[in-house]
């Protein structure tokens, strides 16, 4: 049994030993709060909730951005695993963590001239290229820029954001909210180069010669098949392709599929 668990759960073992992290949230000695432990971004949830309770909304917003540069987006579309692990839920109901994140993010957006902008370190002389301006690429670029790296993000589409820009309906994630988050990342020193596909408009070898490191964040562009009869028939549209056509090109031609 021991060898079997090591074989099939090796990653969990390594997380416990090397990162002192329990993905399942059952090893209480490895974390302070279940909600923070269950957050993929490891945001200090108890900290920013306490700041909100004290009326320190801008401080709460800045605390969130220490670990997550897209709080306005996550405040709208995050699946909120933290709320499923909230201890308050054992009393009555979980704290509305995601809605509170959205509240302070919207508050900061309305009072942008008052909140503390990101501190960016002096340039360290190193350059990094990032392929893909989706959530992963934008996040990587933001934190690299804050620590002094010169960052260029190459995006083949005409807009930044990846699936955030074309894979989520407008009513769930308004485009102005996404654009505001991208503008803040640009303001930290990240250069986003649109309409440029690596391998077509610029070669990968060329990037290796120009930059000290390359981060590939191309995302999941291929729709997931559901394996039902008829899904390969002409006129059947994958959801992600449909949303992309609507949001980027404002047109859908079912016959073309």
mmCIF file of C-alpha atoms in Angstrom:
data_model
loop_
_atom_site.group_PDB
_atom_site.id
_atom_site.type_symbol
_atom_site.label_atom_id
_atom_site.label_comp_id
_atom_site.label_asym_id
_atom_site.label_seq_id
_atom_site.Cartn_x
_atom_site.Cartn_y
_atom_site.Cartn_z
ATOM 1 C CA UNK A 1 0.000 0.000 0.000
ATOM 2 C CA UNK A 2 2.814 2.437 0.792
ATOM 3 C CA UNK A 3 4.498 1.917 -2.571
ATOM 4 C CA UNK A 4 1.143 2.305 -4.338
ATOM 5 C CA UNK A 5 0.429 5.638 -2.671
ATOM 6 C CA UNK A 6 3.914 6.885 -3.542
ATOM 7 C CA UNK A 7 3.363 5.788 -7.143
ATOM 8 C CA UNK A 8 -0.061 7.357 -7.632
ATOM 9 C CA UNK A 9 0.189 10.321 -5.257
ATOM 10 C CA UNK A 10 3.827 11.273 -5.678
ATOM 11 C CA UNK A 11 3.017 14.918 -6.366
ATOM 12 C CA UNK A 12 1.056 15.229 -3.123
ATOM 13 C CA UNK A 13 3.917 13.650 -1.156
ATOM 14 C CA UNK A 14 6.409 16.089 -2.674
ATOM 15 C CA UNK A 15 4.138 19.048 -1.932
ATOM 16 C CA UNK A 16 3.938 18.026 1.723
ATOM 17 C CA UNK A 17 7.690 17.530 2.076
ATOM 18 C CA UNK A 18 9.126 20.305 -0.099
ATOM 19 C CA UNK A 19 6.457 22.996 -0.013
ATOM 20 C CA UNK A 20 4.833 22.203 3.342
ATOM 21 C CA UNK A 21 1.521 22.305 1.487
ATOM 22 C CA UNK A 22 -1.502 20.025 1.869
ATOM 23 C CA UNK A 23 -3.719 20.253 -1.190
ATOM 24 C CA UNK A 24 -6.609 18.452 0.506
ATOM 25 C CA UNK A 25 -6.481 20.770 3.504
ATOM 26 C CA UNK A 26 -6.474 17.979 6.076
ATOM 27 C CA UNK A 27 -3.010 18.481 7.596
ATOM 28 C CA UNK A 28 -3.854 21.382 9.880
ATOM 29 C CA UNK A 29 -0.253 21.821 11.041
ATOM 30 C CA UNK A 30 0.710 22.948 7.523
ATOM 31 C CA UNK A 31 -1.630 25.935 7.262
ATOM 32 C CA UNK A 32 -3.235 28.681 9.318
ATOM 33 C CA UNK A 33 -6.655 28.847 7.677
ATOM 34 C CA UNK A 34 -8.457 26.356 5.388
ATOM 35 C CA UNK A 35 -9.688 29.130 3.091
ATOM 36 C CA UNK A 36 -6.204 30.455 2.368
ATOM 37 C CA UNK A 37 -4.842 26.930 1.937
ATOM 38 C CA UNK A 38 -7.507 26.146 -0.681
ATOM 39 C CA UNK A 39 -6.856 29.333 -2.683
ATOM 40 C CA UNK A 40 -4.802 28.485 -5.819
ATOM 41 C CA UNK A 41 -3.150 31.922 -5.597
ATOM 42 C CA UNK A 42 -2.500 31.570 -1.848
ATOM 43 C CA UNK A 43 -4.061 34.970 -1.161
ATOM 44 C CA UNK A 44 -4.085 36.067 2.488
ATOM 45 C CA UNK A 45 -7.856 35.777 2.837
ATOM 46 C CA UNK A 46 -8.131 36.267 6.628
ATOM 47 C CA UNK A 47 -5.899 39.309 6.281
ATOM 48 C CA UNK A 48 -7.904 41.145 3.648
ATOM 49 C CA UNK A 49 -11.228 40.212 5.250
ATOM 50 C CA UNK A 50 -10.009 41.768 8.505
ATOM 51 C CA UNK A 51 -8.966 44.922 6.642
ATOM 52 C CA UNK A 52 -12.379 45.134 4.976
ATOM 53 C CA UNK A 53 -14.081 44.737 8.364
ATOM 54 C CA UNK A 54 -11.956 47.641 9.623
ATOM 55 C CA UNK A 55 -12.981 49.801 6.662
ATOM 56 C CA UNK A 56 -9.461 49.778 5.184
ATOM 57 C CA UNK A 57 -10.588 48.918 1.672
ATOM 58 C CA UNK A 58 -7.515 50.136 -0.215
ATOM 59 C CA UNK A 59 -5.195 48.250 2.130
ATOM 60 C CA UNK A 60 -7.286 45.123 1.560
ATOM 61 C CA UNK A 61 -7.003 45.591 -2.207
ATOM 62 C CA UNK A 62 -3.230 46.029 -2.050
ATOM 63 C CA UNK A 63 -2.910 42.922 0.117
ATOM 64 C CA UNK A 64 -4.810 40.866 -2.470
ATOM 65 C CA UNK A 65 -2.590 42.147 -5.288
ATOM 66 C CA UNK A 66 0.513 40.918 -3.494
ATOM 67 C CA UNK A 67 -0.466 37.413 -4.609
ATOM 68 C CA UNK A 68 -3.046 38.017 -7.339
ATOM 69 C CA UNK A 69 -2.781 40.814 -9.940
ATOM 70 C CA UNK A 70 -6.279 40.107 -11.313
ATOM 71 C CA UNK A 71 -8.580 40.640 -8.302
ATOM 72 C CA UNK A 72 -11.403 42.324 -10.228
ATOM 73 C CA UNK A 73 -11.553 39.350 -12.569
ATOM 74 C CA UNK A 74 -11.347 36.706 -9.846
ATOM 75 C CA UNK A 75 -13.980 38.607 -7.882
ATOM 76 C CA UNK A 76 -16.372 37.815 -10.737
ATOM 77 C CA UNK A 77 -15.481 34.442 -12.218
ATOM 78 C CA UNK A 78 -13.467 32.548 -9.586
ATOM 79 C CA UNK A 79 -15.066 29.256 -8.546
ATOM 80 C CA UNK A 80 -14.279 30.261 -4.927
ATOM 81 C CA UNK A 81 -12.888 27.003 -3.492
ATOM 82 C CA UNK A 82 -12.066 29.069 -0.399
ATOM 83 C CA UNK A 83 -15.756 29.394 0.466
ATOM 84 C CA UNK A 84 -16.204 25.625 0.431
ATOM 85 C CA UNK A 85 -13.503 25.380 3.101
ATOM 86 C CA UNK A 86 -14.658 28.375 5.162
ATOM 87 C CA UNK A 87 -14.945 27.483 8.854
ATOM 88 C CA UNK A 88 -17.899 29.849 9.218
ATOM 89 C CA UNK A 89 -19.857 27.394 7.105
ATOM 90 C CA UNK A 90 -19.936 24.980 10.035
ATOM 91 C CA UNK A 91 -21.884 27.603 12.024
ATOM 92 C CA UNK A 92 -24.347 29.002 9.475
ATOM 93 C CA UNK A 93 -22.962 29.820 6.037
ATOM 94 C CA UNK A 94 -19.590 30.596 4.509
ATOM 95 C CA UNK A 95 -18.283 34.143 4.272
ATOM 96 C CA UNK A 96 -18.900 35.612 0.800
ATOM 97 C CA UNK A 97 -15.173 35.816 0.109
ATOM 98 C CA UNK A 98 -15.394 36.235 -3.658
ATOM 99 C CA UNK A 99 -17.999 39.005 -3.435
ATOM 100 C CA UNK A 100 -15.881 40.857 -0.889
ATOM 101 C CA UNK A 101 -12.892 40.630 -3.220
ATOM 102 C CA UNK A 102 -15.058 42.064 -5.981
ATOM 103 C CA UNK A 103 -16.250 44.849 -3.685
ATOM 104 C CA UNK A 104 -12.763 46.091 -2.745
ATOM 105 C CA UNK A 105 -11.560 45.747 -6.355
ATOM 106 C CA UNK A 106 -14.438 47.851 -7.651
ATOM 107 C CA UNK A 107 -13.870 50.335 -4.818
ATOM 108 C CA UNK A 108 -10.197 50.643 -5.772
ATOM 109 C CA UNK A 109 -11.145 51.152 -9.410
ATOM 110 C CA UNK A 110 -13.435 54.040 -8.472
ATOM 111 C CA UNK A 111 -10.761 55.560 -6.213
ATOM 112 C CA UNK A 112 -7.729 54.800 -8.343
ATOM 113 C CA UNK A 113 -6.027 58.104 -7.570
ATOM 114 C CA UNK A 114 -5.962 57.295 -3.849
ATOM 115 C CA UNK A 115 -4.574 53.778 -3.653
ATOM 116 C CA UNK A 116 -0.933 52.860 -3.378
ATOM 117 C CA UNK A 117 0.456 51.857 -6.753
ATOM 118 C CA UNK A 118 2.817 48.935 -7.185
ATOM 119 C CA UNK A 119 6.414 49.347 -6.111
ATOM 120 C CA UNK A 120 8.672 48.299 -8.981
ATOM 121 C CA UNK A 121 12.315 47.461 -8.294
ATOM 122 C CA UNK A 122 15.104 49.070 -10.290
ATOM 123 C CA UNK A 123 15.998 47.255 -13.505
ATOM 124 C CA UNK A 124 18.325 44.302 -13.057
ATOM 125 C CA UNK A 125 19.481 44.193 -16.680
ATOM 126 C CA UNK A 126 17.727 40.942 -17.585
ATOM 127 C CA UNK A 127 15.063 40.519 -20.269
ATOM 128 C CA UNK A 128 12.301 37.924 -20.361
ATOM 129 C CA UNK A 129 9.946 37.053 -23.222
ATOM 130 C CA UNK A 130 6.515 35.631 -22.500
ATOM 131 C CA UNK A 131 4.516 33.840 -25.191
ATOM 132 C CA UNK A 132 0.810 34.410 -24.623
ATOM 133 C CA UNK A 133 -1.013 37.275 -22.925
ATOM 134 C CA UNK A 134 -3.565 35.199 -21.058
ATOM 135 C CA UNK A 135 -3.964 35.015 -17.298
ATOM 136 C CA UNK A 136 -0.751 33.038 -16.818
ATOM 137 C CA UNK A 137 1.358 35.248 -19.078
ATOM 138 C CA UNK A 138 0.012 38.487 -17.614
ATOM 139 C CA UNK A 139 0.574 37.287 -14.057
ATOM 140 C CA UNK A 140 4.107 36.132 -14.809
ATOM 141 C CA UNK A 141 4.910 39.425 -16.522
ATOM 142 C CA UNK A 142 3.519 41.476 -13.652
ATOM 143 C CA UNK A 143 5.622 39.826 -10.964
ATOM 144 C CA UNK A 144 8.759 39.768 -13.109
ATOM 145 C CA UNK A 145 8.397 43.489 -13.852
ATOM 146 C CA UNK A 146 7.928 44.244 -10.166
ATOM 147 C CA UNK A 147 11.231 42.534 -9.400
ATOM 148 C CA UNK A 148 13.197 44.463 -12.017
ATOM 149 C CA UNK A 149 12.999 42.380 -15.181
ATOM 150 C CA UNK A 150 12.299 43.879 -18.585
ATOM 151 C CA UNK A 151 9.301 41.952 -19.901
ATOM 152 C CA UNK A 152 7.840 41.606 -23.399
ATOM 153 C CA UNK A 153 4.659 39.567 -23.874
ATOM 154 C CA UNK A 154 3.931 38.299 -27.396
ATOM 155 C CA UNK A 155 0.248 37.748 -28.189
ATOM 156 C CA UNK A 156 -0.995 36.505 -31.552
ATOM 157 C CA UNK A 157 -4.512 37.936 -31.156
ATOM 158 C CA UNK A 158 -5.496 41.596 -31.465
ATOM 159 C CA UNK A 159 -6.353 41.820 -27.758
ATOM 160 C CA UNK A 160 -4.643 40.699 -24.570
ATOM 161 C CA UNK A 161 -6.319 38.447 -22.037
ATOM 162 C CA UNK A 162 -6.484 35.099 -23.809
ATOM 163 C CA UNK A 163 -9.566 33.115 -22.801
ATOM 164 C CA UNK A 164 -10.454 35.928 -20.397
ATOM 165 C CA UNK A 165 -10.951 38.161 -23.444
ATOM 166 C CA UNK A 166 -12.842 35.824 -25.750
ATOM 167 C CA UNK A 167 -13.875 32.728 -23.803
ATOM 168 C CA UNK A 168 -16.114 34.280 -21.149
ATOM 169 C CA UNK A 169 -19.433 36.022 -21.929
ATOM 170 C CA UNK A 170 -19.639 39.776 -21.435
ATOM 171 C CA UNK A 171 -22.283 39.505 -18.729
ATOM 172 C CA UNK A 172 -19.925 37.446 -16.565
ATOM 173 C CA UNK A 173 -16.732 39.389 -17.241
ATOM 174 C CA UNK A 174 -17.242 42.870 -18.746
ATOM 175 C CA UNK A 175 -14.492 43.839 -21.172
ATOM 176 C CA UNK A 176 -13.838 47.143 -19.387
ATOM 177 C CA UNK A 177 -13.008 45.260 -16.172
ATOM 178 C CA UNK A 178 -10.530 43.047 -18.017
ATOM 179 C CA UNK A 179 -8.999 46.029 -19.786
ATOM 180 C CA UNK A 180 -8.529 47.880 -16.502
ATOM 181 C CA UNK A 181 -6.585 44.948 -15.037
ATOM 182 C CA UNK A 182 -4.429 44.731 -18.173
ATOM 183 C CA UNK A 183 -3.754 48.480 -18.056
ATOM 184 C CA UNK A 184 -2.525 48.184 -14.462
ATOM 185 C CA UNK A 185 -0.150 45.398 -15.493
ATOM 186 C CA UNK A 186 1.113 47.506 -18.385
ATOM 187 C CA UNK A 187 1.635 50.374 -15.956
ATOM 188 C CA UNK A 188 3.965 48.201 -13.897
ATOM 189 C CA UNK A 189 6.318 48.089 -16.888
ATOM 190 C CA UNK A 190 5.110 45.098 -18.911
ATOM 191 C CA UNK A 191 5.227 45.554 -22.693
ATOM 192 C CA UNK A 192 2.480 43.651 -24.540
ATOM 193 C CA UNK A 193 3.051 43.082 -28.263
ATOM 194 C CA UNK A 194 -0.220 42.193 -30.023
ATOM 195 C CA UNK A 195 -0.846 40.562 -33.421
ATOM 196 C CA UNK A 196 2.486 38.760 -33.204
ATOM 197 C CA UNK A 197 2.595 34.969 -33.386
ATOM 198 C CA UNK A 198 5.777 33.254 -32.297
ATOM 199 C CA UNK A 199 6.824 30.853 -35.032
ATOM 200 C CA UNK A 200 5.238 32.975 -37.750
ATOM 201 C CA UNK A 201 5.958 36.668 -37.169
ATOM 202 C CA UNK A 202 8.987 36.095 -34.955
ATOM 203 C CA UNK A 203 11.059 32.954 -34.603
ATOM 204 C CA UNK A 204 11.636 31.068 -31.370
ATOM 205 C CA UNK A 205 15.388 30.995 -32.017
ATOM 206 C CA UNK A 206 15.278 34.748 -32.457
ATOM 207 C CA UNK A 207 13.626 35.124 -29.062
ATOM 208 C CA UNK A 208 16.249 32.892 -27.451
ATOM 209 C CA UNK A 209 18.947 35.176 -28.815
ATOM 210 C CA UNK A 210 17.180 38.339 -27.650
ATOM 211 C CA UNK A 211 16.118 37.312 -24.133
ATOM 212 C CA UNK A 212 17.658 35.728 -21.058
ATOM 213 C CA UNK A 213 14.609 33.540 -20.495
ATOM 214 C CA UNK A 214 11.329 32.605 -22.193
ATOM 215 C CA UNK A 215 8.081 31.686 -20.458
ATOM 216 C CA UNK A 216 5.564 29.789 -22.596
ATOM 217 C CA UNK A 217 1.971 30.562 -21.596
ATOM 218 C CA UNK A 218 -0.010 29.554 -24.659
ATOM 219 C CA UNK A 219 -2.935 28.160 -22.675
ATOM 220 C CA UNK A 220 -5.452 25.539 -23.758
ATOM 221 C CA UNK A 221 -6.519 26.550 -27.246
ATOM 222 C CA UNK A 222 -7.987 23.197 -28.317
ATOM 223 C CA UNK A 223 -11.626 22.622 -27.250
ATOM 224 C CA UNK A 224 -12.272 19.627 -25.023
ATOM 225 C CA UNK A 225 -14.304 16.924 -26.731
ATOM 226 C CA UNK A 226 -17.320 15.562 -24.863
ATOM 227 C CA UNK A 227 -17.326 12.253 -26.793
ATOM 228 C CA UNK A 228 -20.978 12.210 -27.797
ATOM 229 C CA UNK A 229 -22.346 10.989 -31.138
ATOM 230 C CA UNK A 230 -22.520 13.726 -33.747
ATOM 231 C CA UNK A 231 -20.131 16.224 -32.191
ATOM 232 C CA UNK A 232 -17.918 16.054 -35.302
ATOM 233 C CA UNK A 233 -20.776 16.809 -37.703
ATOM 234 C CA UNK A 234 -20.705 19.970 -39.787
ATOM 235 C CA UNK A 235 -22.382 22.865 -38.011
ATOM 236 C CA UNK A 236 -21.603 21.670 -34.472
ATOM 237 C CA UNK A 237 -19.690 24.461 -32.760
ATOM 238 C CA UNK A 238 -17.295 24.036 -29.830
ATOM 239 C CA UNK A 239 -18.251 26.527 -27.130
ATOM 240 C CA UNK A 240 -14.849 28.228 -26.946
ATOM 241 C CA UNK A 241 -14.777 28.745 -30.729
ATOM 242 C CA UNK A 242 -18.291 30.186 -30.685
ATOM 243 C CA UNK A 243 -17.451 32.675 -27.927
ATOM 244 C CA UNK A 244 -14.212 33.658 -29.660
ATOM 245 C CA UNK A 245 -16.004 34.393 -32.937
ATOM 246 C CA UNK A 246 -18.638 36.467 -31.152
ATOM 247 C CA UNK A 247 -16.284 38.488 -28.951
ATOM 248 C CA UNK A 248 -13.347 39.003 -31.320
ATOM 249 C CA UNK A 249 -14.987 39.030 -34.733
ATOM 250 C CA UNK A 250 -18.626 39.797 -33.856
ATOM 251 C CA UNK A 251 -19.851 37.107 -36.234
ATOM 252 C CA UNK A 252 -20.615 33.395 -36.236
ATOM 253 C CA UNK A 253 -20.869 31.171 -39.292
ATOM 254 C CA UNK A 254 -22.077 27.705 -38.191
ATOM 255 C CA UNK A 255 -21.645 26.357 -41.718
ATOM 256 C CA UNK A 256 -17.894 26.962 -41.548
ATOM 257 C CA UNK A 257 -17.466 24.447 -38.729
#
